[in-house]
Amino acid sequence: MEVDLSTLAAHAGARHEHGGPSATPIHPASFYLSAGDPADVPYAYGRHGNPTWEALESALGQLESARALVFASGQAASLALVLALATGATTTAVAASPGGASLGARRRFVLPHDGYYGTRKLADLLRPLGIEPVIVDMTELVSVERALTAAPSVLWAESPTNPYLRVLDLRALATLAKGAGSPFVVDNTTATAALQRPLDLGADATITSLTKAVSGHSDVVLGAIATRKDSIYDAARNWRANAGLIAGPFEAWAALRGLKTLPLRLARQSESALALAEHLVTHPKVARVHHPAVDPRSRALAERQMSGGFGPLLSFEVRGGADEADRVVAAARLIRPGTSFGGVESSWERRARWTSETAPPNLIRLSVGIEAVADLSDDLDRAL
């Protein structure tokens, strides 16, 4: 049955059984009663499976027409996927590559230069294990192609990027990855599957921090992988179980509850973020605004590969330096200071306060919530 995204999200992961509970139960068990061969029962030990995880995974999978896995955090999901790709999972692209290269050699990761800094930091931490991060401007397709053809690699993109909100041509990147026999991963945290489906554009897997917009209430730390490749799914699931990168059942339940209103929240947040970005473009105290729709070329690309809005994020550079940006953040009455994004309450921060971030010292990233846009605009103007 073809239904609207908001209808799908409201029902995804639910089991409509006669006499069953109206809400997905929380299963906090650390083990399940069993004897004999553990393969004969659906659950044996808590690290290998949990019905509450599976309800959330089913819902996420329905949104992406894929199989999903949930993890303790977005970084845990990234770690599992890096390890899966570096130690033996295969994809159609790799199998079809010249010489049939295996992913055992795929320890070279081509990463975006302006994406989430935590991904670059994770790759750097894994250097002693043979992981080689290669940083590239992914709007320069020639540079991406050169990096992919220099040695067997994994292409790891992010769109829109965080915190610059640049839109990458995912279909073009997928073509380059396929030509080089490279697995293609997209960090879809900023858009989520409600606004963008990278697997439809050629990606082999997506990473999403459920901590952000999917859960939506700033009370959960979780992450997820989605893929249509059984080999990637199986390898990542194996790493999750054996490395203990597992989600808590309470967190999974809360994220599933948040997912049900994701399309509704993102529609409101996207509309407000666009209005605030357009307002700030002409503000005398603002030197530059970053948002997918501010530049006409970026907007055209975003409209081709996204639907339902451009997401809840924007960033802008205050005229002056770090001190001026800090004073702006501190002056707000409604917008809360702090990291993360996607929650129902607006929040912002000067990104360069994190030592690993490469953003300029005067850049503020704003996560727009569900408040009235007029109230947020007034708060912005007062703070500036």
Short mmCIF file of C-alpha atoms in Angstrom, two decimals:
data_model
loop_
_atom_site.label_atom_id
_atom_site.label_comp_id
_atom_site.label_asym_id
_atom_site.label_seq_id
_atom_site.Cartn_x
_atom_site.Cartn_y
_atom_site.Cartn_z
CA MET A 1 0.00 0.00 0.00
CA GLU A 2 1.49 3.34 -1.11
CA VAL A 3 1.12 5.93 1.66
CA ASP A 4 2.50 9.37 2.46
CA LEU A 5 5.77 9.60 4.39
CA SER A 6 4.03 11.00 7.47
CA THR A 7 1.63 8.04 7.46
CA LEU A 8 4.48 5.58 7.03
CA ALA A 9 6.46 7.12 9.90
CA ALA A 10 3.44 7.04 12.21
CA HIS A 11 2.91 3.30 11.63
CA ALA A 12 6.46 2.07 10.90
CA GLY A 13 7.76 -0.53 13.32
CA ALA A 14 4.34 -1.13 14.88
CA ARG A 15 2.76 -4.58 15.06
CA HIS A 16 -0.99 -4.26 14.61
CA GLU A 17 -2.08 -7.49 16.25
CA HIS A 18 -5.46 -8.28 17.74
CA GLY A 19 -5.10 -7.97 21.50
CA GLY A 20 -1.57 -6.57 21.22
CA PRO A 21 -0.24 -3.43 22.90
CA SER A 22 -0.91 -0.09 21.21
CA ALA A 23 2.70 1.01 21.83
CA THR A 24 5.89 -0.97 21.30
CA PRO A 25 6.94 -2.51 24.65
CA ILE A 26 10.36 -1.92 26.19
CA HIS A 27 12.36 -5.13 26.67
CA PRO A 28 15.15 -4.47 29.23
CA ALA A 29 16.19 -8.12 29.55
CA SER A 30 19.92 -8.89 29.57
CA PHE A 31 19.26 -12.51 28.54
CA TYR A 32 16.39 -14.73 27.41
CA LEU A 33 15.47 -18.16 28.70
CA SER A 34 16.86 -20.87 26.45
CA ALA A 35 18.62 -24.21 26.48
CA GLY A 36 20.36 -26.22 23.82
CA ASP A 37 21.36 -24.60 20.53
CA PRO A 38 20.98 -20.79 20.79
CA ALA A 39 20.08 -20.71 17.10
CA ASP A 40 16.80 -22.45 17.94
CA VAL A 41 15.40 -19.38 19.75
CA PRO A 42 14.92 -15.82 18.44
CA TYR A 43 16.80 -14.31 21.41
CA ALA A 44 19.38 -15.79 23.74
CA TYR A 45 21.73 -13.06 25.01
CA GLY A 46 21.01 -9.34 25.18
CA ARG A 47 24.07 -8.27 23.20
CA HIS A 48 22.89 -10.16 20.11
CA GLY A 49 19.32 -8.99 19.80
CA ASN A 50 16.43 -7.18 21.45
CA PRO A 51 12.78 -6.84 20.35
CA THR A 52 12.78 -3.09 21.06
CA TRP A 53 15.82 -2.56 18.83
CA GLU A 54 14.18 -4.58 16.12
CA ALA A 55 11.01 -2.49 16.18
CA LEU A 56 13.12 0.65 15.64
CA GLU A 57 15.23 -1.08 12.97
CA SER A 58 12.08 -2.17 11.17
CA ALA A 59 10.78 1.40 11.17
CA LEU A 60 14.07 2.88 9.94
CA GLY A 61 14.32 0.19 7.29
CA GLN A 62 10.86 0.97 5.99
CA LEU A 63 11.78 4.65 5.55
CA GLU A 64 14.85 3.70 3.49
CA SER A 65 13.54 0.52 1.81
CA ALA A 66 16.55 -1.21 3.34
CA ARG A 67 17.78 -3.17 6.35
CA ALA A 68 18.78 -1.10 9.35
CA LEU A 69 20.89 -1.64 12.46
CA VAL A 70 20.85 0.55 15.57
CA PHE A 71 23.93 1.29 17.68
CA ALA A 72 24.88 2.97 20.94
CA SER A 73 25.64 6.23 19.11
CA GLY A 74 26.29 7.66 15.67
CA GLN A 75 30.01 7.24 16.30
CA ALA A 76 29.48 3.60 17.28
CA ALA A 77 27.61 3.08 14.00
CA SER A 78 30.45 4.76 12.09
CA LEU A 79 33.04 2.61 13.85
CA ALA A 80 31.18 -0.60 13.05
CA LEU A 81 30.83 0.38 9.41
CA VAL A 82 34.50 1.39 9.09
CA LEU A 83 35.55 -1.94 10.58
CA ALA A 84 33.09 -3.87 8.41
CA LEU A 85 34.39 -2.23 5.23
CA ALA A 86 38.03 -2.51 6.25
CA THR A 87 37.94 -6.19 7.20
CA GLY A 88 35.99 -8.01 4.57
CA ALA A 89 32.45 -6.93 3.69
CA THR A 90 31.88 -6.74 -0.06
CA THR A 91 29.59 -4.77 -2.33
CA THR A 92 28.48 -5.13 -5.90
CA ALA A 93 30.75 -2.24 -6.85
CA VAL A 94 33.79 -3.92 -5.34
CA ALA A 95 33.01 -7.30 -6.81
CA ALA A 96 32.77 -5.70 -10.25
CA SER A 97 35.96 -3.68 -9.89
CA PRO A 98 39.06 -4.49 -11.97
CA GLY A 99 40.82 -7.46 -10.45
CA GLY A 100 37.90 -8.12 -8.10
CA ALA A 101 39.55 -6.28 -5.20
CA SER A 102 38.38 -7.38 -1.77
CA LEU A 103 37.48 -5.05 1.03
CA GLY A 104 40.22 -6.50 3.14
CA ALA A 105 42.38 -3.91 1.40
CA ARG A 106 39.81 -1.11 1.71
CA ARG A 107 41.42 0.73 4.59
CA ARG A 108 41.77 3.99 2.72
CA PHE A 109 38.80 6.28 3.43
CA VAL A 110 38.13 9.35 1.29
CA LEU A 111 36.37 11.83 3.60
CA PRO A 112 34.83 15.31 3.10
CA HIS A 113 36.98 18.20 4.28
CA ASP A 114 34.05 20.09 5.81
CA GLY A 115 31.80 17.32 7.10
CA TYR A 116 31.28 16.23 10.71
CA TYR A 117 34.65 16.54 12.43
CA GLY A 118 33.98 13.45 14.57
CA THR A 119 34.28 11.24 11.50
CA ARG A 120 37.71 12.64 10.67
CA LYS A 121 38.73 12.31 14.32
CA LEU A 122 37.61 8.67 14.40
CA ALA A 123 39.60 7.90 11.24
CA ASP A 124 42.68 9.53 12.76
CA LEU A 125 42.34 7.42 15.91
CA LEU A 126 42.25 4.30 13.73
CA ARG A 127 45.46 5.13 11.86
CA PRO A 128 47.53 2.73 14.04
CA LEU A 129 45.22 -0.08 12.84
CA GLY A 130 45.95 0.73 9.19
CA ILE A 131 43.08 3.10 8.42
CA GLU A 132 44.19 5.90 6.10
CA PRO A 133 41.95 8.99 5.93
CA VAL A 134 42.21 11.11 2.78
CA ILE A 135 40.51 14.51 3.04
CA VAL A 136 38.97 15.89 -0.17
CA ASP A 137 36.67 18.74 -1.21
CA MET A 138 33.79 16.65 -2.52
CA THR A 139 32.28 19.46 -4.54
CA GLU A 140 35.36 19.05 -6.77
CA LEU A 141 34.51 15.83 -8.60
CA VAL A 142 37.87 15.71 -10.35
CA SER A 143 39.61 15.64 -6.97
CA VAL A 144 37.29 12.88 -5.75
CA GLU A 145 37.96 10.77 -8.84
CA ARG A 146 41.71 11.27 -8.47
CA ALA A 147 41.56 10.17 -4.82
CA LEU A 148 39.47 7.08 -5.58
CA THR A 149 41.64 5.88 -8.46
CA ALA A 150 44.94 6.42 -6.64
CA ALA A 151 44.40 3.28 -4.50
CA PRO A 152 41.52 1.00 -3.38
CA SER A 153 39.32 3.21 -1.22
CA VAL A 154 35.97 3.78 0.47
CA LEU A 155 34.11 6.98 -0.44
CA TRP A 156 32.48 8.48 2.67
CA ALA A 157 30.38 11.56 1.90
CA GLU A 158 27.99 13.78 3.84
CA SER A 159 25.22 15.97 2.46
CA PRO A 160 24.23 18.54 3.49
CA THR A 161 27.55 18.90 5.27
CA ASN A 162 27.92 19.89 8.90
CA PRO A 163 28.41 22.77 9.70
CA TYR A 164 28.64 24.46 6.27
CA LEU A 165 25.42 22.92 4.89
CA ARG A 166 26.99 22.37 1.48
CA VAL A 167 25.05 20.07 -0.85
CA LEU A 168 27.03 17.35 -2.61
CA ASP A 169 25.95 15.73 -5.87
CA LEU A 170 25.33 12.26 -4.50
CA ARG A 171 24.41 10.69 -7.81
CA ALA A 172 27.62 11.95 -9.41
CA LEU A 173 29.66 10.73 -6.44
CA ALA A 174 27.98 7.32 -6.69
CA THR A 175 28.98 7.12 -10.35
CA LEU A 176 32.61 7.89 -9.48
CA ALA A 177 32.58 5.33 -6.66
CA LYS A 178 31.15 2.63 -8.90
CA GLY A 179 33.70 3.38 -11.60
CA ALA A 180 36.53 2.98 -9.09
CA GLY A 181 35.02 -0.09 -7.44
CA SER A 182 34.70 1.83 -4.18
CA PRO A 183 31.99 1.29 -1.57
CA PHE A 184 30.00 4.50 -1.13
CA VAL A 185 28.77 5.64 2.31
CA VAL A 186 26.65 8.75 2.97
CA ASP A 187 26.26 10.39 6.36
CA ASN A 188 22.58 11.35 6.18
CA THR A 189 22.27 12.85 9.67
CA THR A 190 21.44 16.40 8.60
CA ALA A 191 18.66 15.40 6.21
CA THR A 192 17.55 12.00 7.58
CA ALA A 193 15.60 9.54 5.45
CA ALA A 194 12.57 11.82 5.76
CA LEU A 195 14.19 14.37 3.43
CA GLN A 196 16.75 12.36 1.45
CA ARG A 197 17.30 8.72 0.44
CA PRO A 198 20.95 8.30 -0.59
CA LEU A 199 20.49 4.57 -1.24
CA ASP A 200 18.18 5.52 -4.12
CA LEU A 201 20.98 7.74 -5.49
CA GLY A 202 23.58 4.99 -5.53
CA ALA A 203 24.98 4.79 -1.98
CA ASP A 204 25.82 1.38 -0.54
CA ALA A 205 25.10 2.41 3.06
CA THR A 206 23.95 5.37 5.11
CA ILE A 207 24.94 6.52 8.59
CA THR A 208 22.47 8.50 10.70
CA SER A 209 22.91 9.88 14.19
CA LEU A 210 19.51 9.16 15.74
CA THR A 211 20.54 11.49 18.54
CA LYS A 212 19.60 14.40 16.30
CA ALA A 213 16.34 14.93 14.39
CA VAL A 214 15.11 11.33 14.35
CA SER A 215 14.64 11.12 18.11
CA GLY A 216 14.01 14.86 18.11
CA HIS A 217 13.80 15.62 21.82
CA SER A 218 17.47 15.90 22.88
CA ASP A 219 17.13 12.97 25.29
CA VAL A 220 18.67 10.06 23.38
CA VAL A 221 22.13 9.06 22.13
CA LEU A 222 21.85 6.48 19.32
CA GLY A 223 23.01 5.82 15.77
CA ALA A 224 22.00 3.68 12.81
CA ILE A 225 23.26 2.10 9.61
CA ALA A 226 20.97 1.32 6.67
CA THR A 227 21.98 -0.74 3.65
CA ARG A 228 20.57 -2.94 0.90
CA LYS A 229 23.79 -5.00 0.80
CA ASP A 230 23.54 -8.18 2.86
CA SER A 231 27.31 -8.43 3.19
CA ILE A 232 27.60 -4.96 4.74
CA TYR A 233 24.63 -5.61 7.03
CA ASP A 234 26.01 -8.95 8.25
CA ALA A 235 29.53 -7.60 8.86
CA ALA A 236 28.30 -4.50 10.72
CA ARG A 237 25.94 -6.59 12.83
CA ASN A 238 28.80 -8.92 13.71
CA TRP A 239 30.96 -5.99 14.84
CA ARG A 240 28.06 -4.56 16.87
CA ALA A 241 27.56 -7.79 18.81
CA ASN A 242 31.20 -8.66 19.38
CA ALA A 243 32.45 -5.16 20.11
CA GLY A 244 29.45 -4.39 22.34
CA LEU A 245 28.32 -1.34 20.34
CA ILE A 246 24.72 -1.97 21.32
CA ALA A 247 21.78 0.34 21.91
CA GLY A 248 19.85 0.44 25.17
CA PRO A 249 16.21 -0.69 24.93
CA PHE A 250 14.92 2.46 26.64
CA GLU A 251 16.80 4.66 24.16
CA ALA A 252 15.54 2.59 21.22
CA TRP A 253 11.97 2.96 22.45
CA ALA A 254 12.34 6.74 22.82
CA ALA A 255 13.84 7.05 19.33
CA LEU A 256 10.99 5.01 17.85
CA ARG A 257 8.49 7.32 19.53
CA GLY A 258 10.32 10.35 18.12
CA LEU A 259 10.46 8.84 14.64
CA LYS A 260 6.66 8.83 14.43
CA THR A 261 6.56 12.64 14.23
CA LEU A 262 9.80 13.14 12.28
CA PRO A 263 8.21 14.27 8.96
CA LEU A 264 5.93 16.74 10.75
CA ARG A 265 8.73 18.23 12.82
CA LEU A 266 11.16 18.47 9.91
CA ALA A 267 8.59 20.20 7.72
CA ARG A 268 8.15 22.94 10.33
CA GLN A 269 11.86 23.15 11.15
CA SER A 270 12.90 23.26 7.49
CA GLU A 271 10.44 26.03 6.71
CA SER A 272 11.60 28.10 9.69
CA ALA A 273 15.31 27.50 9.01
CA LEU A 274 14.89 28.71 5.43
CA ALA A 275 13.05 31.85 6.59
CA LEU A 276 15.73 32.64 9.16
CA ALA A 277 18.54 32.04 6.66
CA GLU A 278 16.93 34.45 4.19
CA HIS A 279 16.49 36.99 6.99
CA LEU A 280 20.13 36.78 8.06
CA VAL A 281 21.47 37.19 4.52
CA THR A 282 20.69 40.92 4.71
CA HIS A 283 21.48 41.40 8.41
CA PRO A 284 24.21 44.05 8.94
CA LYS A 285 25.84 42.07 11.77
CA VAL A 286 26.18 38.89 9.66
CA ALA A 287 29.07 38.43 7.22
CA ARG A 288 27.95 35.17 5.59
CA VAL A 289 25.10 32.65 5.79
CA HIS A 290 25.41 28.91 5.07
CA HIS A 291 22.22 27.06 4.09
CA PRO A 292 21.38 24.68 1.20
CA ALA A 293 18.99 27.20 -0.37
CA VAL A 294 20.99 30.43 -0.07
CA ASP A 295 22.95 29.86 -3.29
CA PRO A 296 20.79 29.21 -6.41
CA ARG A 297 23.04 26.38 -7.69
CA SER A 298 23.06 24.67 -4.30
CA ARG A 299 19.29 25.04 -4.06
CA ALA A 300 18.75 23.50 -7.48
CA LEU A 301 20.87 20.47 -6.56
CA ALA A 302 19.18 20.12 -3.17
CA GLU A 303 15.76 20.21 -4.79
CA ARG A 304 16.80 17.40 -7.16
CA GLN A 305 17.94 15.00 -4.45
CA MET A 306 15.98 16.12 -1.38
CA SER A 307 12.23 16.36 -0.83
CA GLY A 308 10.10 17.96 1.86
CA GLY A 309 12.57 20.66 2.89
CA PHE A 310 16.25 21.44 3.41
CA GLY A 311 16.55 20.45 7.06
CA PRO A 312 16.63 22.24 10.43
CA LEU A 313 20.18 23.60 10.26
CA LEU A 314 21.80 26.82 9.14
CA SER A 315 25.05 28.47 10.10
CA PHE A 316 26.29 32.01 9.83
CA GLU A 317 29.44 34.01 10.42
CA VAL A 318 29.17 36.99 12.74
CA ARG A 319 31.07 40.14 11.77
CA GLY A 320 34.08 40.13 14.08
CA GLY A 321 35.76 37.19 15.76
CA ALA A 322 35.23 34.54 18.40
CA ASP A 323 34.45 37.00 21.20
CA GLU A 324 31.67 38.66 19.19
CA ALA A 325 30.17 35.24 18.30
CA ASP A 326 30.30 34.11 21.93
CA ARG A 327 28.46 37.26 23.02
CA VAL A 328 25.73 36.62 20.45
CA VAL A 329 25.22 33.05 21.67
CA ALA A 330 25.08 34.20 25.29
CA ALA A 331 22.56 36.98 24.55
CA ALA A 332 19.72 34.74 23.33
CA ARG A 333 16.63 34.23 25.46
CA LEU A 334 14.88 31.43 23.54
CA ILE A 335 17.71 29.77 21.65
CA ARG A 336 19.66 27.51 24.00
CA PRO A 337 23.48 27.29 23.94
CA GLY A 338 24.82 23.79 23.38
CA THR A 339 25.94 21.24 20.83
CA SER A 340 23.91 18.70 18.80
CA PHE A 341 20.91 19.59 16.64
CA GLY A 342 17.50 18.47 15.40
CA GLY A 343 15.59 18.90 18.67
CA VAL A 344 12.21 20.54 19.13
CA GLU A 345 13.87 23.43 21.01
CA SER A 346 16.20 25.67 19.05
CA SER A 347 19.87 25.63 20.01
CA TRP A 348 23.13 27.07 18.75
CA GLU A 349 26.83 27.22 19.41
CA ARG A 350 30.07 28.67 18.13
CA ARG A 351 31.46 25.58 16.43
CA ALA A 352 35.15 26.42 16.74
CA ARG A 353 34.90 26.11 20.53
CA TRP A 354 35.56 22.41 19.78
CA THR A 355 39.28 22.10 19.16
CA SER A 356 38.90 19.50 16.37
CA GLU A 357 36.43 21.62 14.38
CA THR A 358 37.76 23.38 11.29
CA ALA A 359 35.05 26.06 11.12
CA PRO A 360 36.14 29.70 11.38
CA PRO A 361 36.11 31.18 14.90
CA ASN A 362 33.10 33.41 14.21
CA LEU A 363 30.77 30.71 12.80
CA ILE A 364 27.59 29.92 14.72
CA ARG A 365 25.57 26.81 13.88
CA LEU A 366 21.86 27.19 14.58
CA SER A 367 19.51 24.24 14.97
CA VAL A 368 15.97 25.51 14.43
CA GLY A 369 13.25 23.96 16.56
CA ILE A 370 9.48 24.04 16.31
CA GLU A 371 8.94 27.43 17.97
CA ALA A 372 7.12 30.18 16.10
CA VAL A 373 9.52 31.57 13.51
CA ALA A 374 8.59 35.17 14.44
CA ASP A 375 9.71 34.54 18.02
CA LEU A 376 12.99 33.03 16.83
CA SER A 377 13.58 35.92 14.45
CA ASP A 378 13.04 38.42 17.28
CA ASP A 379 15.43 36.48 19.52
CA LEU A 380 18.06 36.42 16.77
CA ASP A 381 17.78 40.15 16.16
CA ARG A 382 18.06 40.94 19.88
CA ALA A 383 21.07 38.68 20.29
CA LEU A 384 22.83 40.17 17.27
#
